[in-house]
Amino acid sequence: MRPPHRLRVPSLAAALVASLALAACGGDGDDGPDPATAADSRTVPAVEQPGRADAARPRPEEPETAEDRIQRRVFTTEAGTTIVRTVDDATGLKIEAQNDNLYVEPTSATPADLTGRLEGRPLGARCRTRDGRTLDTFPLFWRERSSDWGVSLAVLDRWEDEDRLFAEAVASCELRQGTPAGSGRTDVAAGPVLVTGTFTE
């Protein structure tokens, strides 16, 4: 099951609330580039674009333990979301796939200088599946509200397998920091590799 898309309510009250929320976040109302265009380009805007990732992603009901940090965990929540995660010991970054979405989140073990250097900018992710497929580098957008990075692979047309969820198939993901590409954009396929997160059996 893929996370449902949010619907816009065509009412004056809803429009007013949305306008006030946008103003509070400093937004300008621009929905950003078309998802298909973003999928074909290595350079992307710095911040989250609407529709790229589910802002209200479900969280696991159970607390994370030390054992979770070194094991591949595949489980399904009561809402039917399949989740797999790994945490890199060196950077403290948590890489988590939920259904056909991918998220990266700093943890308490992530050095403050690393978080400060990365936040507000997109990351690049290049993933491999257990059957040997490689998903070329795609962007993970910074999400100010949840202080993490996320993307819907379905929206980017990077995952079209109707028989298996991305979270069930992914074996590893390599994260890149990206480099400035001018005009406020980032080349997510360039720059140093931050970490390669491996989801072990």
PDB file of C-alpha atoms in Angstrom:
ATOM      1  CA  MET A   1       0.000   0.000   0.000  1.00  0.00           C
ATOM      2  CA  ARG A   2       1.422   3.363  -0.941  1.00  0.00           C
ATOM      3  CA  PRO A   3       0.783   6.418   1.250  1.00  0.00           C
ATOM      4  CA  PRO A   4      -2.310   8.322   0.076  1.00  0.00           C
ATOM      5  CA  HIS A   5      -1.886  11.702  -1.564  1.00  0.00           C
ATOM      6  CA  ARG A   6      -3.210  14.671   0.348  1.00  0.00           C
ATOM      7  CA  LEU A   7      -6.228  16.378  -1.157  1.00  0.00           C
ATOM      8  CA  ARG A   8      -6.746  20.108  -1.423  1.00  0.00           C
ATOM      9  CA  VAL A   9     -10.068  21.328  -0.003  1.00  0.00           C
ATOM     10  CA  PRO A  10     -11.497  24.035  -2.288  1.00  0.00           C
ATOM     11  CA  SER A  11     -12.856  26.358   0.381  1.00  0.00           C
ATOM     12  CA  LEU A  12     -12.093  29.917   1.372  1.00  0.00           C
ATOM     13  CA  ALA A  13     -11.226  28.858   4.933  1.00  0.00           C
ATOM     14  CA  ALA A  14      -8.799  26.212   3.740  1.00  0.00           C
ATOM     15  CA  ALA A  15      -7.181  28.643   1.329  1.00  0.00           C
ATOM     16  CA  LEU A  16      -6.745  31.198   4.132  1.00  0.00           C
ATOM     17  CA  VAL A  17      -5.172  28.610   6.460  1.00  0.00           C
ATOM     18  CA  ALA A  18      -2.817  27.448   3.717  1.00  0.00           C
ATOM     19  CA  SER A  19      -1.836  31.034   2.933  1.00  0.00           C
ATOM     20  CA  LEU A  20      -1.049  31.787   6.586  1.00  0.00           C
ATOM     21  CA  ALA A  21       0.951  28.559   6.972  1.00  0.00           C
ATOM     22  CA  LEU A  22       2.943  29.306   3.844  1.00  0.00           C
ATOM     23  CA  ALA A  23       3.716  32.800   5.019  1.00  0.00           C
ATOM     24  CA  ALA A  24       4.904  31.448   8.386  1.00  0.00           C
ATOM     25  CA  CYS A  25       7.314  29.095   6.625  1.00  0.00           C
ATOM     26  CA  GLY A  26       8.633  31.828   4.362  1.00  0.00           C
ATOM     27  CA  GLY A  27       7.337  30.116   1.231  1.00  0.00           C
ATOM     28  CA  ASP A  28       6.322  31.857  -1.947  1.00  0.00           C
ATOM     29  CA  GLY A  29       3.634  29.459  -3.159  1.00  0.00           C
ATOM     30  CA  ASP A  30       5.819  27.925  -5.890  1.00  0.00           C
ATOM     31  CA  ASP A  31       5.159  24.213  -6.278  1.00  0.00           C
ATOM     32  CA  GLY A  32       8.578  23.735  -7.860  1.00  0.00           C
ATOM     33  CA  PRO A  33       9.538  21.756 -10.943  1.00  0.00           C
ATOM     34  CA  ASP A  34       7.497  18.938 -12.377  1.00  0.00           C
ATOM     35  CA  PRO A  35       8.399  15.555 -10.756  1.00  0.00           C
ATOM     36  CA  ALA A  36       9.242  14.077 -14.152  1.00  0.00           C
ATOM     37  CA  THR A  37      11.690  16.915 -14.826  1.00  0.00           C
ATOM     38  CA  ALA A  38      13.301  16.475 -11.415  1.00  0.00           C
ATOM     39  CA  ALA A  39      13.692  12.762 -12.080  1.00  0.00           C
ATOM     40  CA  ASP A  40      15.646  13.438 -15.284  1.00  0.00           C
ATOM     41  CA  SER A  41      17.907  16.130 -13.810  1.00  0.00           C
ATOM     42  CA  ARG A  42      20.797  15.799 -11.402  1.00  0.00           C
ATOM     43  CA  THR A  43      20.311  19.348 -10.122  1.00  0.00           C
ATOM     44  CA  VAL A  44      17.433  20.068  -7.782  1.00  0.00           C
ATOM     45  CA  PRO A  45      16.217  22.945  -5.591  1.00  0.00           C
ATOM     46  CA  ALA A  46      17.372  23.077  -2.002  1.00  0.00           C
ATOM     47  CA  VAL A  47      14.098  22.505  -0.168  1.00  0.00           C
ATOM     48  CA  GLU A  48      11.247  20.030  -0.178  1.00  0.00           C
ATOM     49  CA  GLN A  49       8.832  20.338  -3.089  1.00  0.00           C
ATOM     50  CA  PRO A  50       5.131  19.453  -2.554  1.00  0.00           C
ATOM     51  CA  GLY A  51       4.322  15.866  -3.451  1.00  0.00           C
ATOM     52  CA  ARG A  52       7.920  14.622  -3.282  1.00  0.00           C
ATOM     53  CA  ALA A  53       7.476  12.840   0.052  1.00  0.00           C
ATOM     54  CA  ASP A  54       4.724  12.219   2.546  1.00  0.00           C
ATOM     55  CA  ALA A  55       5.083  14.915   5.209  1.00  0.00           C
ATOM     56  CA  ALA A  56       3.238  12.864   7.832  1.00  0.00           C
ATOM     57  CA  ARG A  57       5.145   9.611   7.542  1.00  0.00           C
ATOM     58  CA  PRO A  58       4.099   6.920  10.010  1.00  0.00           C
ATOM     59  CA  ARG A  59       6.446   6.176  12.869  1.00  0.00           C
ATOM     60  CA  PRO A  60       7.076   2.711  14.332  1.00  0.00           C
ATOM     61  CA  GLU A  61       5.000   2.057  17.429  1.00  0.00           C
ATOM     62  CA  GLU A  62       7.909   0.466  19.308  1.00  0.00           C
ATOM     63  CA  PRO A  63      11.037   2.293  20.563  1.00  0.00           C
ATOM     64  CA  GLU A  64      14.360   1.799  18.816  1.00  0.00           C
ATOM     65  CA  THR A  65      16.846  -0.384  20.676  1.00  0.00           C
ATOM     66  CA  ALA A  66      20.602  -0.889  20.379  1.00  0.00           C
ATOM     67  CA  GLU A  67      19.899  -4.109  18.508  1.00  0.00           C
ATOM     68  CA  ASP A  68      17.905  -2.169  15.910  1.00  0.00           C
ATOM     69  CA  ARG A  69      21.031  -0.189  15.020  1.00  0.00           C
ATOM     70  CA  ILE A  70      22.871  -3.209  13.641  1.00  0.00           C
ATOM     71  CA  GLN A  71      20.055  -5.322  12.227  1.00  0.00           C
ATOM     72  CA  ARG A  72      17.882  -5.112   9.195  1.00  0.00           C
ATOM     73  CA  ARG A  73      14.336  -4.783  10.457  1.00  0.00           C
ATOM     74  CA  VAL A  74      11.407  -5.403   8.187  1.00  0.00           C
ATOM     75  CA  PHE A  75       8.052  -5.087   9.841  1.00  0.00           C
ATOM     76  CA  THR A  76       4.578  -3.836   9.071  1.00  0.00           C
ATOM     77  CA  THR A  77       2.738  -1.299  11.207  1.00  0.00           C
ATOM     78  CA  GLU A  78      -0.931  -1.533  12.056  1.00  0.00           C
ATOM     79  CA  ALA A  79      -1.538   0.926   9.214  1.00  0.00           C
ATOM     80  CA  GLY A  80       0.034  -1.532   6.761  1.00  0.00           C
ATOM     81  CA  THR A  81       3.325   0.314   6.223  1.00  0.00           C
ATOM     82  CA  THR A  82       6.368  -1.869   5.526  1.00  0.00           C
ATOM     83  CA  ILE A  83       9.504  -0.409   7.108  1.00  0.00           C
ATOM     84  CA  VAL A  84      13.206  -1.260   6.875  1.00  0.00           C
ATOM     85  CA  ARG A  85      16.005   0.750   8.473  1.00  0.00           C
ATOM     86  CA  THR A  86      19.700   0.917   9.197  1.00  0.00           C
ATOM     87  CA  VAL A  87      21.796   3.386  11.205  1.00  0.00           C
ATOM     88  CA  ASP A  88      25.379   4.242  10.258  1.00  0.00           C
ATOM     89  CA  ASP A  89      27.717   4.050  13.246  1.00  0.00           C
ATOM     90  CA  ALA A  90      30.149   6.676  11.902  1.00  0.00           C
ATOM     91  CA  THR A  91      27.657   9.452  11.075  1.00  0.00           C
ATOM     92  CA  GLY A  92      24.652   8.434  13.162  1.00  0.00           C
ATOM     93  CA  LEU A  93      22.417   8.943  10.109  1.00  0.00           C
ATOM     94  CA  LYS A  94      19.349   6.711  10.019  1.00  0.00           C
ATOM     95  CA  ILE A  95      18.311   5.491   6.569  1.00  0.00           C
ATOM     96  CA  GLU A  96      14.757   4.224   6.461  1.00  0.00           C
ATOM     97  CA  ALA A  97      12.569   2.913   3.643  1.00  0.00           C
ATOM     98  CA  GLN A  98       8.803   2.921   4.116  1.00  0.00           C
ATOM     99  CA  ASN A  99       6.828   1.256   1.353  1.00  0.00           C
ATOM    100  CA  ASP A 100       8.053   3.147  -1.759  1.00  0.00           C
ATOM    101  CA  ASN A 101       9.494   6.125   0.157  1.00  0.00           C
ATOM    102  CA  LEU A 102      13.043   6.732   1.404  1.00  0.00           C
ATOM    103  CA  TYR A 103      14.006   8.909   4.380  1.00  0.00           C
ATOM    104  CA  VAL A 104      17.269   9.960   6.018  1.00  0.00           C
ATOM    105  CA  GLU A 105      17.250  11.392   9.524  1.00  0.00           C
ATOM    106  CA  PRO A 106      19.959  12.594  11.937  1.00  0.00           C
ATOM    107  CA  THR A 107      19.970  10.860  15.316  1.00  0.00           C
ATOM    108  CA  SER A 108      21.408  11.851  18.685  1.00  0.00           C
ATOM    109  CA  ALA A 109      24.662  10.188  17.541  1.00  0.00           C
ATOM    110  CA  THR A 110      25.019  12.469  14.494  1.00  0.00           C
ATOM    111  CA  PRO A 111      27.771  15.092  15.035  1.00  0.00           C
ATOM    112  CA  ALA A 112      26.335  18.607  15.271  1.00  0.00           C
ATOM    113  CA  ASP A 113      28.774  19.972  12.688  1.00  0.00           C
ATOM    114  CA  LEU A 114      27.666  17.334  10.167  1.00  0.00           C
ATOM    115  CA  THR A 115      23.994  18.111  10.735  1.00  0.00           C
ATOM    116  CA  GLY A 116      24.684  21.831  10.373  1.00  0.00           C
ATOM    117  CA  ARG A 117      26.560  21.284   7.123  1.00  0.00           C
ATOM    118  CA  LEU A 118      23.847  19.135   5.555  1.00  0.00           C
ATOM    119  CA  GLU A 119      20.534  20.578   6.721  1.00  0.00           C
ATOM    120  CA  GLY A 120      18.616  22.737   4.282  1.00  0.00           C
ATOM    121  CA  ARG A 121      20.184  21.068   1.225  1.00  0.00           C
ATOM    122  CA  PRO A 122      19.144  17.981  -0.743  1.00  0.00           C
ATOM    123  CA  LEU A 123      21.131  14.763  -0.593  1.00  0.00           C
ATOM    124  CA  GLY A 124      21.709  12.254  -3.372  1.00  0.00           C
ATOM    125  CA  ALA A 125      20.838   8.557  -2.997  1.00  0.00           C
ATOM    126  CA  ARG A 126      21.895   5.645  -5.192  1.00  0.00           C
ATOM    127  CA  CYS A 127      20.336   2.341  -4.172  1.00  0.00           C
ATOM    128  CA  ARG A 128      20.758  -1.317  -5.068  1.00  0.00           C
ATOM    129  CA  THR A 129      18.185  -4.061  -4.764  1.00  0.00           C
ATOM    130  CA  ARG A 130      18.590  -7.670  -3.669  1.00  0.00           C
ATOM    131  CA  ASP A 131      18.099  -8.935  -7.210  1.00  0.00           C
ATOM    132  CA  GLY A 132      20.995  -6.838  -8.542  1.00  0.00           C
ATOM    133  CA  ARG A 133      19.215  -3.758  -9.899  1.00  0.00           C
ATOM    134  CA  THR A 134      20.727  -0.289  -9.427  1.00  0.00           C
ATOM    135  CA  LEU A 135      18.612   2.831  -9.031  1.00  0.00           C
ATOM    136  CA  ASP A 136      20.644   5.742 -10.395  1.00  0.00           C
ATOM    137  CA  THR A 137      21.141   8.755  -8.157  1.00  0.00           C
ATOM    138  CA  PHE A 138      17.945  10.549  -7.155  1.00  0.00           C
ATOM    139  CA  PRO A 139      17.342  13.483  -4.777  1.00  0.00           C
ATOM    140  CA  LEU A 140      16.281  13.342  -1.158  1.00  0.00           C
ATOM    141  CA  PHE A 141      14.650  16.679  -0.327  1.00  0.00           C
ATOM    142  CA  TRP A 142      15.205  18.500   2.972  1.00  0.00           C
ATOM    143  CA  ARG A 143      11.953  18.727   4.934  1.00  0.00           C
ATOM    144  CA  GLU A 144      11.998  21.636   7.352  1.00  0.00           C
ATOM    145  CA  ARG A 145       8.973  20.547   9.371  1.00  0.00           C
ATOM    146  CA  SER A 146      10.379  17.146  10.290  1.00  0.00           C
ATOM    147  CA  SER A 147      14.106  18.033  10.075  1.00  0.00           C
ATOM    148  CA  ASP A 148      14.917  15.121   7.793  1.00  0.00           C
ATOM    149  CA  TRP A 149      15.238  14.246   4.113  1.00  0.00           C
ATOM    150  CA  GLY A 150      12.642  12.307   2.149  1.00  0.00           C
ATOM    151  CA  VAL A 151      11.318  11.397  -1.258  1.00  0.00           C
ATOM    152  CA  SER A 152       8.640   9.265  -2.873  1.00  0.00           C
ATOM    153  CA  LEU A 153      10.275   6.978  -5.424  1.00  0.00           C
ATOM    154  CA  ALA A 154       6.873   6.455  -7.028  1.00  0.00           C
ATOM    155  CA  VAL A 155       6.494  10.197  -7.657  1.00  0.00           C
ATOM    156  CA  LEU A 156       9.959  10.288  -9.245  1.00  0.00           C
ATOM    157  CA  ASP A 157       9.109   7.218 -11.350  1.00  0.00           C
ATOM    158  CA  ARG A 158      12.105   5.410  -9.856  1.00  0.00           C
ATOM    159  CA  TRP A 159      10.095   2.483  -8.510  1.00  0.00           C
ATOM    160  CA  GLU A 160       7.410   0.895 -10.661  1.00  0.00           C
ATOM    161  CA  ASP A 161       7.453  -2.699  -9.357  1.00  0.00           C
ATOM    162  CA  GLU A 162       3.816  -3.513  -8.642  1.00  0.00           C
ATOM    163  CA  ASP A 163       4.642  -6.885  -7.080  1.00  0.00           C
ATOM    164  CA  ARG A 164       7.152  -5.752  -4.484  1.00  0.00           C
ATOM    165  CA  LEU A 165       7.597  -2.649  -2.362  1.00  0.00           C
ATOM    166  CA  PHE A 166      10.868  -0.745  -2.445  1.00  0.00           C
ATOM    167  CA  ALA A 167      11.257  -1.380   1.298  1.00  0.00           C
ATOM    168  CA  GLU A 168      11.065  -5.119   0.658  1.00  0.00           C
ATOM    169  CA  ALA A 169      13.567  -5.098  -2.213  1.00  0.00           C
ATOM    170  CA  VAL A 170      16.277  -2.603  -1.219  1.00  0.00           C
ATOM    171  CA  ALA A 171      19.677  -3.978  -0.192  1.00  0.00           C
ATOM    172  CA  SER A 172      21.733  -0.795   0.238  1.00  0.00           C
ATOM    173  CA  CYS A 173      21.716   2.955  -0.391  1.00  0.00           C
ATOM    174  CA  GLU A 174      24.725   5.218  -0.948  1.00  0.00           C
ATOM    175  CA  LEU A 175      24.236   8.804   0.196  1.00  0.00           C
ATOM    176  CA  ARG A 176      26.066  11.771  -1.350  1.00  0.00           C
ATOM    177  CA  GLN A 177      26.328  15.295  -0.015  1.00  0.00           C
ATOM    178  CA  GLY A 178      25.954  16.941  -3.425  1.00  0.00           C
ATOM    179  CA  THR A 179      27.647  20.115  -4.671  1.00  0.00           C
ATOM    180  CA  PRO A 180      26.280  23.581  -5.532  1.00  0.00           C
ATOM    181  CA  ALA A 181      25.229  23.848  -9.184  1.00  0.00           C
ATOM    182  CA  GLY A 182      24.309  27.544  -9.308  1.00  0.00           C
ATOM    183  CA  SER A 183      20.969  29.354  -9.069  1.00  0.00           C
ATOM    184  CA  GLY A 184      20.282  27.785  -5.680  1.00  0.00           C
ATOM    185  CA  ARG A 185      20.404  24.246  -7.045  1.00  0.00           C
ATOM    186  CA  THR A 186      22.448  21.199  -6.031  1.00  0.00           C
ATOM    187  CA  ASP A 187      24.032  18.474  -8.145  1.00  0.00           C
ATOM    188  CA  VAL A 188      23.042  15.476  -6.010  1.00  0.00           C
ATOM    189  CA  ALA A 189      25.133  13.013  -8.038  1.00  0.00           C
ATOM    190  CA  ALA A 190      28.365  14.868  -7.234  1.00  0.00           C
ATOM    191  CA  GLY A 191      30.193  15.551  -4.019  1.00  0.00           C
ATOM    192  CA  PRO A 192      31.587  13.182  -1.397  1.00  0.00           C
ATOM    193  CA  VAL A 193      29.895   9.956  -0.329  1.00  0.00           C
ATOM    194  CA  LEU A 194      28.573  10.379   3.203  1.00  0.00           C
ATOM    195  CA  VAL A 195      27.714   6.774   3.940  1.00  0.00           C
ATOM    196  CA  THR A 196      26.617   3.542   2.343  1.00  0.00           C
ATOM    197  CA  GLY A 197      23.809   2.063   4.396  1.00  0.00           C
ATOM    198  CA  THR A 198      23.457  -1.701   4.033  1.00  0.00           C
ATOM    199  CA  PHE A 199      20.291  -3.489   5.062  1.00  0.00           C
ATOM    200  CA  THR A 200      21.601  -6.887   6.209  1.00  0.00           C
ATOM    201  CA  GLU A 201      19.451  -9.989   6.430  1.00  0.00           C
TER     202      GLU A 201
END
